[in-house]
Coordinates of C-alpha atoms in Angstrom, one line a residue:
L1 CA 9.8 -221.4 -50.0
I2 CA 12.5 -218.8 -50.7
L3 CA 12.6 -219.5 -54.4
P4 CA 9.1 -218.3 -55.2
V5 CA 9.7 -215.0 -53.3
V6 CA 13.0 -214.5 -55.2
L7 CA 11.3 -215.2 -58.5
Q8 CA 8.4 -212.9 -57.6
R9 CA 10.9 -210.1 -56.7
R10 CA 12.8 -210.6 -59.9
G11 CA 9.6 -210.4 -61.9
K12 CA 8.8 -207.0 -60.3
D13 CA 12.3 -205.8 -60.8
L14 CA 12.1 -206.8 -64.5
D15 CA 8.7 -205.0 -64.8
R16 CA 10.3 -201.8 -63.3
L17 CA 13.3 -202.2 -65.7
A18 CA 11.1 -202.6 -68.7
K19 CA 9.1 -199.5 -67.6
L20 CA 12.2 -197.4 -67.3
N21 CA 13.6 -198.4 -70.7
D22 CA 10.2 -198.2 -72.5
N23 CA 9.3 -194.8 -71.0
M24 CA 12.8 -193.3 -71.3
L25 CA 13.1 -189.5 -70.8
P26 CA 13.9 -187.8 -74.1
F27 CA 17.2 -186.4 -72.7
A28 CA 18.2 -189.9 -71.4
K29 CA 17.5 -191.3 -74.9
L30 CA 19.7 -188.5 -76.4
L31 CA 22.5 -189.4 -74.0
G32 CA 22.1 -193.1 -74.8
I33 CA 21.4 -194.4 -71.3
N34 CA 20.5 -198.0 -71.0
F35 CA 19.0 -199.2 -67.7
V36 CA 20.1 -202.7 -66.7
I37 CA 18.8 -203.0 -63.1
A38 CA 15.8 -201.4 -61.5
E39 CA 15.4 -202.4 -57.9
L40 CA 13.8 -200.3 -55.2
D41 CA 17.2 -200.0 -53.5
R42 CA 19.4 -199.9 -56.5
V43 CA 19.3 -198.5 -60.1
V44 CA 22.1 -199.4 -62.5
A45 CA 22.5 -198.1 -66.1
E46 CA 25.2 -198.0 -68.8
L47 CA 26.4 -195.2 -71.0
L48 CA 28.9 -195.3 -73.9
I49 CA 30.9 -192.1 -74.3
R50 CA 30.5 -191.1 -77.9
D51 CA 32.1 -188.3 -79.8
E52 CA 29.1 -186.0 -79.3
L53 CA 29.4 -186.3 -75.5
C54 CA 33.1 -185.2 -75.4
N55 CA 35.0 -182.0 -75.1
R56 CA 37.7 -181.1 -77.7
R57 CA 40.2 -183.4 -76.0
Y58 CA 37.9 -186.4 -76.5
I59 CA 37.2 -186.6 -72.8
A60 CA 33.6 -186.9 -71.6
H61 CA 32.1 -183.5 -70.8
G62 CA 31.5 -183.1 -67.0
G63 CA 27.8 -182.3 -67.7
V64 CA 27.3 -185.7 -69.3
L65 CA 28.4 -187.4 -66.0
M66 CA 26.2 -185.1 -64.0
A67 CA 23.2 -185.7 -66.3
F68 CA 23.8 -189.5 -66.2
A69 CA 23.8 -189.5 -62.4
D70 CA 20.9 -187.1 -62.1
T71 CA 18.8 -189.4 -64.4
L72 CA 19.7 -192.5 -62.2
G73 CA 18.8 -190.7 -59.0
A74 CA 15.6 -189.4 -60.4
M75 CA 14.6 -192.9 -61.7
G76 CA 15.4 -194.4 -58.4
T77 CA 13.1 -191.9 -56.8
I78 CA 10.3 -192.4 -59.4
I79 CA 10.2 -196.2 -58.8
N80 CA 9.9 -195.6 -55.1
L81 CA 7.1 -192.9 -55.3
P82 CA 3.7 -193.6 -53.9
D83 CA 0.8 -193.2 -56.3
G84 CA -0.1 -189.7 -57.2
M85 CA 3.4 -188.3 -56.3
S86 CA 6.1 -186.8 -58.5
T87 CA 9.7 -185.6 -58.1
T88 CA 12.2 -183.0 -59.2
T89 CA 15.9 -182.5 -58.4
L90 CA 16.5 -180.0 -55.6
E91 CA 20.3 -180.3 -55.2
S92 CA 23.2 -182.2 -56.7
K93 CA 26.8 -182.4 -55.8
T94 CA 29.4 -184.1 -58.1
N95 CA 32.9 -185.1 -57.3
F96 CA 34.9 -185.7 -60.5
L97 CA 37.5 -188.3 -59.8
G98 CA 39.0 -189.2 -63.2
A99 CA 38.8 -188.4 -66.9
V100 CA 36.6 -190.6 -69.1
P101 CA 38.0 -191.0 -72.6
L102 CA 36.0 -191.4 -75.8
E103 CA 34.5 -194.9 -76.3
T104 CA 34.6 -195.7 -72.6
Y105 CA 31.6 -197.7 -71.3
L106 CA 30.4 -196.3 -68.0
V107 CA 28.3 -198.0 -65.4
G108 CA 26.3 -195.8 -63.0
E109 CA 24.8 -197.3 -59.8
A110 CA 22.4 -195.2 -57.7
T111 CA 21.5 -196.2 -54.1
P112 CA 19.3 -194.5 -51.6
V113 CA 20.8 -192.7 -48.7
H114 CA 17.3 -191.4 -47.4
R115 CA 13.8 -192.2 -48.6
G116 CA 11.4 -189.8 -46.8
K117 CA 7.9 -188.5 -47.5
T118 CA 9.1 -185.1 -48.9
T119 CA 12.7 -185.8 -50.0
M120 CA 14.8 -188.6 -51.2
V121 CA 18.6 -188.6 -51.3
W122 CA 20.5 -190.8 -53.7
Q123 CA 24.2 -191.4 -54.2
T124 CA 25.4 -192.4 -57.6
R125 CA 28.8 -194.0 -58.3
I126 CA 30.0 -193.7 -61.9
S127 CA 32.7 -196.2 -62.9
T128 CA 34.3 -197.6 -66.0
Q129 CA 33.4 -201.2 -66.9
E130 CA 36.8 -202.1 -65.4
G131 CA 35.7 -200.6 -62.1
K132 CA 37.6 -197.3 -62.0
L133 CA 35.5 -194.8 -60.1
T134 CA 35.2 -191.6 -62.2
A135 CA 32.5 -189.6 -60.4
L136 CA 30.6 -189.7 -57.1
V137 CA 27.3 -187.8 -57.0
T138 CA 24.9 -187.1 -54.2
Q139 CA 21.5 -185.6 -55.1
T140 CA 18.3 -184.6 -53.2
Q141 CA 15.0 -185.2 -54.9
F142 CA 11.9 -183.2 -53.8
V143 CA 8.7 -185.4 -53.6
F144 CA 5.4 -183.6 -54.2
A145 CA 1.8 -184.3 -55.3
A146 CA 1.6 -184.6 -59.0
K147 CA -0.7 -182.2 -60.8
P148 CA -3.8 -184.0 -62.3

């Protein structure tokens, strides 16, 4: 009895994942974000740090990490929105915990802290593939009625 429920959930998760990757925000495409998990309580994506995303010392620009996290938190909110609702970021707080050199693969994992009717709060952990935490981001998303 559990297996059909698990398979059904995986199917919905795969549908959400395909939707995120097929309808990628233009800026997320520019960054090179690739979503790998899209569950209601967890969004995971990867990002390769390329030369264009670095400062002059070949370290990822802090704004890239912030944008990566913002995208994950926004997508987490979007897949949790009721029909007819939209979202925008109200506030974001980033703690930078380590430098990210050129050609590093990053993994971002966003999880909800709060999912309310008018706001959602997401925390995103950005780590290297090896598991080194490089940034911790908490953001608040405003939820509002979409314009027709």
